[in-house]
Amino acid sequence: MITILLLVHGLLAVALLGAITHQALSVAPSGTAAGRRSFFARFRGVNGPAYAGPIVVMFVLTAVLGAFLYPQYRIDVRVLLEDTNSRSANGIFEIKEHLIAVGLGALPAYWIAWRTPLAPESASTRRYLTWILAFFVWWAFLVGHLLNNFKGLLPH
Amino acid sequence: MKIFSLLFGAIYYACVWQIDWALVYYYPETNKWYMTAHPDDGAAILWYGWLATAALISIPLALLVPRRIADRLWNDLSWVVAVGAIGAIFFHESRWFV
């Protein structure tokens, strides 16, 4: 059961990572006319507001699944980190849980900022909240992935 | 909702700073929940309790603030508070990296 939960958590995280990265780049300042035809330009040329609702739902679902997985992490992984004196690994996970909590709190403001019709006076709020959430999601994804594979990363 | 976002991050961080502000303590080794610390049950997960405390305080406060006041607040305050929370979190957890 825990393996299935972990897989679903990971798959949702991948989808969330893709969505938030598209949206975060969509609010970045645009480049030159030639650059607008590049892969990067196409990657960022998405309908940002359409992503906001799914991002909120996926963020909450991924966090809830993570909350269900957390006890098993504390029993299996955290003990290993302490046994191997991997303080930094412990630290990056502690940061992950706090960033996700702050992210959950920021979701209502983020959602308001992306409500259509987009308010021009909320452009900077929209941009920076999206970048902040993207940072949270990237941090959580990379740390989760790293710690999930931590045993294999230890020197034998 | 804007007020909720402003308060939640700040209150959550205050809970992290003052560990015993967690509403509940969960002990994964014994699978037990308590309202107070029970060190005999092993190491507690405080995260659920911090989230619950932050929600329990920020939701009613956000509902109490009239909408006209909320609408008048500087829009960028929400991301400024989030950036402040990030800085505080990294500062607080720097103890793991020394």
mmCIF file of C-alpha atoms in Angstrom:
data_model
loop_
_atom_site.group_PDB
_atom_site.id
_atom_site.type_symbol
_atom_site.label_atom_id
_atom_site.label_comp_id
_atom_site.label_asym_id
_atom_site.label_seq_id
_atom_site.Cartn_x
_atom_site.Cartn_y
_atom_site.Cartn_z
ATOM 1 C CA MET A 1 0.000 0.000 0.000
ATOM 2 C CA ILE A 2 2.741 2.422 0.960
ATOM 3 C CA THR A 3 4.536 1.729 -2.343
ATOM 4 C CA ILE A 4 1.385 2.558 -4.322
ATOM 5 C CA LEU A 5 0.934 5.758 -2.310
ATOM 6 C CA LEU A 6 4.550 6.687 -2.962
ATOM 7 C CA LEU A 7 4.157 6.063 -6.700
ATOM 8 C CA VAL A 8 0.963 8.141 -6.915
ATOM 9 C CA HIS A 9 2.622 10.879 -4.840
ATOM 10 C CA GLY A 10 5.592 10.854 -7.228
ATOM 11 C CA LEU A 11 3.427 10.889 -10.365
ATOM 12 C CA LEU A 12 1.320 13.759 -9.066
ATOM 13 C CA ALA A 13 4.515 15.611 -8.179
ATOM 14 C CA VAL A 14 5.803 15.182 -11.747
ATOM 15 C CA ALA A 15 2.548 16.546 -13.185
ATOM 16 C CA LEU A 16 2.619 19.452 -10.725
ATOM 17 C CA LEU A 17 6.253 20.173 -11.514
ATOM 18 C CA GLY A 18 5.500 20.339 -15.227
ATOM 19 C CA ALA A 19 2.452 22.548 -14.787
ATOM 20 C CA ILE A 20 4.057 25.028 -12.396
ATOM 21 C CA THR A 21 7.219 25.231 -14.514
ATOM 22 C CA HIS A 22 5.182 26.041 -17.634
ATOM 23 C CA GLN A 23 3.243 28.671 -15.741
ATOM 24 C CA ALA A 24 6.308 30.138 -13.997
ATOM 25 C CA LEU A 25 8.013 30.622 -17.350
ATOM 26 C CA SER A 26 4.845 32.032 -18.884
ATOM 27 C CA VAL A 27 5.096 35.027 -16.534
ATOM 28 C CA ALA A 28 8.829 35.582 -17.172
ATOM 29 C CA PRO A 29 9.731 38.612 -19.291
ATOM 30 C CA SER A 30 9.659 37.706 -23.000
ATOM 31 C CA GLY A 31 12.747 37.800 -25.221
ATOM 32 C CA THR A 32 13.434 38.924 -28.778
ATOM 33 C CA ALA A 33 11.169 38.251 -31.777
ATOM 34 C CA ALA A 34 13.517 35.491 -33.029
ATOM 35 C CA GLY A 35 13.559 33.938 -29.574
ATOM 36 C CA ARG A 36 9.776 33.775 -29.588
ATOM 37 C CA ARG A 37 9.892 30.881 -32.073
ATOM 38 C CA SER A 38 12.304 28.807 -29.981
ATOM 39 C CA PHE A 39 11.506 25.686 -27.935
ATOM 40 C CA PHE A 40 11.803 27.809 -24.814
ATOM 41 C CA ALA A 41 9.288 30.315 -26.181
ATOM 42 C CA ARG A 42 6.845 27.538 -26.996
ATOM 43 C CA PHE A 43 7.383 26.017 -23.543
ATOM 44 C CA ARG A 44 6.430 29.302 -21.914
ATOM 45 C CA GLY A 45 3.708 30.187 -24.407
ATOM 46 C CA VAL A 46 0.924 28.537 -22.416
ATOM 47 C CA ASN A 47 -2.384 29.872 -21.186
ATOM 48 C CA GLY A 48 -1.259 30.675 -17.628
ATOM 49 C CA PRO A 49 -4.693 31.160 -16.023
ATOM 50 C CA ALA A 50 -5.829 27.714 -17.221
ATOM 51 C CA TYR A 51 -3.053 26.156 -15.138
ATOM 52 C CA ALA A 52 -3.928 27.833 -11.836
ATOM 53 C CA GLY A 53 -6.870 25.625 -10.807
ATOM 54 C CA PRO A 54 -5.146 22.307 -11.626
ATOM 55 C CA ILE A 55 -1.985 23.510 -9.864
ATOM 56 C CA VAL A 56 -3.940 24.288 -6.681
ATOM 57 C CA VAL A 57 -5.640 20.876 -6.772
ATOM 58 C CA MET A 58 -2.401 18.995 -7.520
ATOM 59 C CA PHE A 59 -0.460 20.912 -4.861
ATOM 60 C CA VAL A 60 -3.041 20.033 -2.205
ATOM 61 C CA LEU A 61 -3.354 16.389 -3.316
ATOM 62 C CA THR A 62 0.411 15.907 -3.460
ATOM 63 C CA ALA A 63 0.784 17.453 -0.004
ATOM 64 C CA VAL A 64 -2.000 15.290 1.434
ATOM 65 C CA LEU A 65 -0.427 12.135 0.003
ATOM 66 C CA GLY A 66 2.923 13.289 1.368
ATOM 67 C CA ALA A 67 1.299 13.702 4.774
ATOM 68 C CA PHE A 68 0.122 10.080 4.615
ATOM 69 C CA LEU A 69 3.630 8.933 3.677
ATOM 70 C CA TYR A 70 5.336 10.993 6.348
ATOM 71 C CA PRO A 71 5.032 8.473 9.244
ATOM 72 C CA GLN A 72 6.706 5.755 7.170
ATOM 73 C CA TYR A 73 9.466 8.212 6.274
ATOM 74 C CA ARG A 74 10.033 8.928 9.958
ATOM 75 C CA ILE A 75 10.286 5.242 10.783
ATOM 76 C CA ASP A 76 12.364 4.057 7.805
ATOM 77 C CA VAL A 77 14.299 6.939 6.257
ATOM 78 C CA ARG A 78 14.800 9.359 9.132
ATOM 79 C CA VAL A 79 16.317 6.632 11.293
ATOM 80 C CA LEU A 80 18.758 5.781 8.493
ATOM 81 C CA LEU A 81 19.708 9.456 8.154
ATOM 82 C CA GLU A 82 20.375 9.667 11.882
ATOM 83 C CA ASP A 83 22.315 6.394 11.927
ATOM 84 C CA THR A 84 24.554 7.632 9.112
ATOM 85 C CA ASN A 85 24.847 11.081 10.706
ATOM 86 C CA SER A 86 23.440 12.668 7.524
ATOM 87 C CA ARG A 87 22.466 15.964 9.103
ATOM 88 C CA SER A 88 22.286 17.876 5.830
ATOM 89 C CA ALA A 89 19.872 15.316 4.380
ATOM 90 C CA ASN A 90 17.706 15.688 7.488
ATOM 91 C CA GLY A 91 17.891 19.451 7.134
ATOM 92 C CA ILE A 92 16.793 19.586 3.517
ATOM 93 C CA PHE A 93 13.755 17.454 4.392
ATOM 94 C CA GLU A 94 12.862 19.728 7.325
ATOM 95 C CA ILE A 95 13.010 22.656 4.903
ATOM 96 C CA LYS A 96 10.824 20.730 2.457
ATOM 97 C CA GLU A 97 8.029 20.219 4.995
ATOM 98 C CA HIS A 98 8.071 23.908 5.949
ATOM 99 C CA LEU A 99 8.067 25.111 2.335
ATOM 100 C CA ILE A 100 5.084 22.894 1.532
ATOM 101 C CA ALA A 101 3.237 24.252 4.572
ATOM 102 C CA VAL A 102 3.918 27.867 3.552
ATOM 103 C CA GLY A 103 2.926 26.921 -0.003
ATOM 104 C CA LEU A 104 -0.409 25.529 1.193
ATOM 105 C CA GLY A 105 -1.050 28.815 2.959
ATOM 106 C CA ALA A 106 -0.100 30.852 -0.117
ATOM 107 C CA LEU A 107 -2.440 28.948 -2.459
ATOM 108 C CA PRO A 108 -5.541 31.132 -1.849
ATOM 109 C CA ALA A 109 -3.598 34.331 -2.667
ATOM 110 C CA TYR A 110 -2.082 32.634 -5.711
ATOM 111 C CA TRP A 111 -5.511 31.507 -6.893
ATOM 112 C CA ILE A 112 -6.961 35.025 -6.478
ATOM 113 C CA ALA A 113 -4.034 36.500 -8.411
ATOM 114 C CA TRP A 114 -4.751 34.166 -11.352
ATOM 115 C CA ARG A 115 -8.523 34.706 -11.427
ATOM 116 C CA THR A 116 -9.770 35.801 -14.826
ATOM 117 C CA PRO A 117 -10.079 38.448 -16.096
ATOM 118 C CA LEU A 118 -6.503 38.961 -14.967
ATOM 119 C CA ALA A 119 -6.154 42.175 -12.962
ATOM 120 C CA PRO A 120 -3.246 44.241 -14.340
ATOM 121 C CA GLU A 121 -2.500 45.572 -10.837
ATOM 122 C CA SER A 122 -1.908 41.964 -9.666
ATOM 123 C CA ALA A 123 0.709 41.191 -12.344
ATOM 124 C CA SER A 124 3.669 41.313 -9.976
ATOM 125 C CA THR A 125 1.813 39.314 -7.284
ATOM 126 C CA ARG A 126 0.925 36.720 -9.903
ATOM 127 C CA ARG A 127 4.489 36.496 -11.154
ATOM 128 C CA TYR A 128 6.262 36.318 -7.794
ATOM 129 C CA LEU A 129 3.773 33.985 -6.106
ATOM 130 C CA THR A 130 4.049 31.638 -9.093
ATOM 131 C CA TRP A 131 7.847 31.725 -8.945
ATOM 132 C CA ILE A 132 7.773 31.127 -5.180
ATOM 133 C CA LEU A 133 5.430 28.143 -5.558
ATOM 134 C CA ALA A 134 7.603 26.828 -8.407
ATOM 135 C CA PHE A 135 10.628 27.046 -6.100
ATOM 136 C CA PHE A 136 8.721 25.137 -3.383
ATOM 137 C CA VAL A 137 7.655 22.427 -5.815
ATOM 138 C CA TRP A 138 11.143 22.025 -7.303
ATOM 139 C CA TRP A 139 12.720 21.859 -3.838
ATOM 140 C CA ALA A 140 10.164 19.328 -2.603
ATOM 141 C CA PHE A 141 10.484 17.210 -5.734
ATOM 142 C CA LEU A 142 14.270 17.060 -5.736
ATOM 143 C CA VAL A 143 14.548 16.454 -1.992
ATOM 144 C CA GLY A 144 11.852 13.777 -2.062
ATOM 145 C CA HIS A 145 13.563 12.055 -4.964
ATOM 146 C CA LEU A 146 16.987 12.279 -3.342
ATOM 147 C CA LEU A 147 15.855 10.907 0.024
ATOM 148 C CA ASN A 148 13.764 8.178 -1.563
ATOM 149 C CA ASN A 149 16.966 6.905 -3.174
ATOM 150 C CA PHE A 150 19.223 7.835 -0.277
ATOM 151 C CA LYS A 151 20.274 4.330 0.677
ATOM 152 C CA GLY A 152 21.611 3.753 -2.838
ATOM 153 C CA LEU A 153 23.546 7.005 -2.707
ATOM 154 C CA LEU A 154 25.508 6.024 0.406
ATOM 155 C CA PRO A 155 29.083 4.776 -0.137
ATOM 156 C CA HIS A 156 29.348 0.988 0.243
ATOM 157 C CA MET B 1 -8.535 34.496 1.258
ATOM 158 C CA LYS B 2 -5.763 37.040 0.927
ATOM 159 C CA ILE B 3 -5.766 37.557 4.703
ATOM 160 C CA PHE B 4 -5.665 33.804 5.247
ATOM 161 C CA SER B 5 -2.576 33.508 3.033
ATOM 162 C CA LEU B 6 -0.881 36.367 4.879
ATOM 163 C CA LEU B 7 -1.593 34.921 8.306
ATOM 164 C CA PHE B 8 -1.062 31.228 7.639
ATOM 165 C CA GLY B 9 2.611 31.440 6.689
ATOM 166 C CA ALA B 10 3.449 33.773 9.579
ATOM 167 C CA ILE B 11 1.563 31.700 12.165
ATOM 168 C CA TYR B 12 3.011 28.446 10.833
ATOM 169 C CA TYR B 13 6.498 29.849 11.175
ATOM 170 C CA ALA B 14 5.739 31.052 14.713
ATOM 171 C CA CYS B 15 4.638 27.478 15.517
ATOM 172 C CA VAL B 16 7.903 26.068 14.156
ATOM 173 C CA TRP B 17 9.825 28.549 16.256
ATOM 174 C CA GLN B 18 7.787 27.737 19.392
ATOM 175 C CA ILE B 19 7.702 23.950 18.973
ATOM 176 C CA ASP B 20 5.085 23.400 21.676
ATOM 177 C CA TRP B 21 2.483 25.406 19.736
ATOM 178 C CA ALA B 22 1.642 22.244 17.811
ATOM 179 C CA LEU B 23 -2.045 21.466 18.268
ATOM 180 C CA VAL B 24 -1.429 17.718 18.077
ATOM 181 C CA TYR B 25 1.545 15.398 18.402
ATOM 182 C CA TYR B 26 1.660 12.250 16.321
ATOM 183 C CA TYR B 27 3.945 9.370 17.290
ATOM 184 C CA PRO B 28 4.501 7.119 14.276
ATOM 185 C CA GLU B 29 6.222 4.369 16.237
ATOM 186 C CA THR B 30 3.195 3.806 18.472
ATOM 187 C CA ASN B 31 0.639 5.248 16.012
ATOM 188 C CA LYS B 32 -0.800 7.510 18.716
ATOM 189 C CA TRP B 33 -2.036 11.114 18.691
ATOM 190 C CA TYR B 34 -1.812 13.412 21.719
ATOM 191 C CA MET B 35 -2.495 17.031 22.523
ATOM 192 C CA THR B 36 0.714 17.178 24.568
ATOM 193 C CA ALA B 37 4.212 15.760 24.219
ATOM 194 C CA HIS B 38 4.738 12.096 25.193
ATOM 195 C CA PRO B 39 8.465 11.435 24.783
ATOM 196 C CA ASP B 40 8.025 7.814 25.888
ATOM 197 C CA ASP B 41 6.290 7.122 22.563
ATOM 198 C CA GLY B 42 9.401 8.010 20.561
ATOM 199 C CA ALA B 43 9.976 10.955 18.244
ATOM 200 C CA ALA B 44 6.859 12.978 17.412
ATOM 201 C CA ILE B 45 5.763 14.383 14.088
ATOM 202 C CA LEU B 46 4.864 17.986 14.836
ATOM 203 C CA TRP B 47 4.133 19.034 11.236
ATOM 204 C CA TYR B 48 0.452 18.034 11.408
ATOM 205 C CA GLY B 49 0.068 19.959 14.643
ATOM 206 C CA TRP B 50 1.770 23.083 13.274
ATOM 207 C CA LEU B 51 -0.488 23.017 10.194
ATOM 208 C CA ALA B 52 -3.560 22.545 12.373
ATOM 209 C CA THR B 53 -2.595 25.424 14.685
ATOM 210 C CA ALA B 54 -1.881 27.733 11.746
ATOM 211 C CA ALA B 55 -5.220 26.843 10.111
ATOM 212 C CA LEU B 56 -7.180 27.090 13.343
ATOM 213 C CA ILE B 57 -5.906 30.619 14.020
ATOM 214 C CA SER B 58 -5.731 32.021 10.492
ATOM 215 C CA ILE B 59 -9.152 30.860 9.222
ATOM 216 C CA PRO B 60 -11.278 32.616 11.893
ATOM 217 C CA LEU B 61 -9.063 35.719 11.831
ATOM 218 C CA ALA B 62 -9.383 35.893 8.035
ATOM 219 C CA LEU B 63 -13.167 35.608 8.357
ATOM 220 C CA LEU B 64 -13.241 38.408 10.926
ATOM 221 C CA VAL B 65 -11.451 40.943 8.714
ATOM 222 C CA PRO B 66 -13.999 42.877 6.626
ATOM 223 C CA ARG B 67 -13.617 42.459 2.857
ATOM 224 C CA ARG B 68 -13.175 46.198 2.215
ATOM 225 C CA ILE B 69 -10.103 46.186 4.480
ATOM 226 C CA ALA B 70 -8.735 43.037 2.857
ATOM 227 C CA ASP B 71 -9.213 44.554 -0.607
ATOM 228 C CA ARG B 72 -7.306 47.667 0.402
ATOM 229 C CA LEU B 73 -4.214 45.688 1.426
ATOM 230 C CA TRP B 74 -1.191 45.923 -0.815
ATOM 231 C CA ASN B 75 -1.438 42.997 -3.269
ATOM 232 C CA ASP B 76 2.284 42.254 -3.186
ATOM 233 C CA LEU B 77 2.167 41.699 0.574
ATOM 234 C CA SER B 78 1.315 38.019 0.009
ATOM 235 C CA TRP B 79 4.536 37.207 -1.811
ATOM 236 C CA VAL B 80 6.584 39.489 0.433
ATOM 237 C CA VAL B 81 5.344 37.508 3.466
ATOM 238 C CA ALA B 82 6.122 34.238 1.655
ATOM 239 C CA VAL B 83 9.676 35.413 0.905
ATOM 240 C CA GLY B 84 10.047 36.430 4.559
ATOM 241 C CA ALA B 85 8.856 32.972 5.617
ATOM 242 C CA ILE B 86 11.394 31.334 3.275
ATOM 243 C CA GLY B 87 14.203 33.407 4.770
ATOM 244 C CA ALA B 88 13.098 32.577 8.305
ATOM 245 C CA ILE B 89 12.811 28.858 7.486
ATOM 246 C CA PHE B 90 16.293 28.691 5.974
ATOM 247 C CA PHE B 91 17.706 30.611 8.919
ATOM 248 C CA HIS B 92 15.935 28.342 11.430
ATOM 249 C CA GLU B 93 17.010 25.125 9.709
ATOM 250 C CA SER B 94 20.602 26.240 9.112
ATOM 251 C CA ARG B 95 21.377 24.350 12.359
ATOM 252 C CA TRP B 96 21.442 21.143 10.280
ATOM 253 C CA PHE B 97 24.261 22.375 8.062
ATOM 254 C CA VAL B 98 26.847 23.477 10.623
#
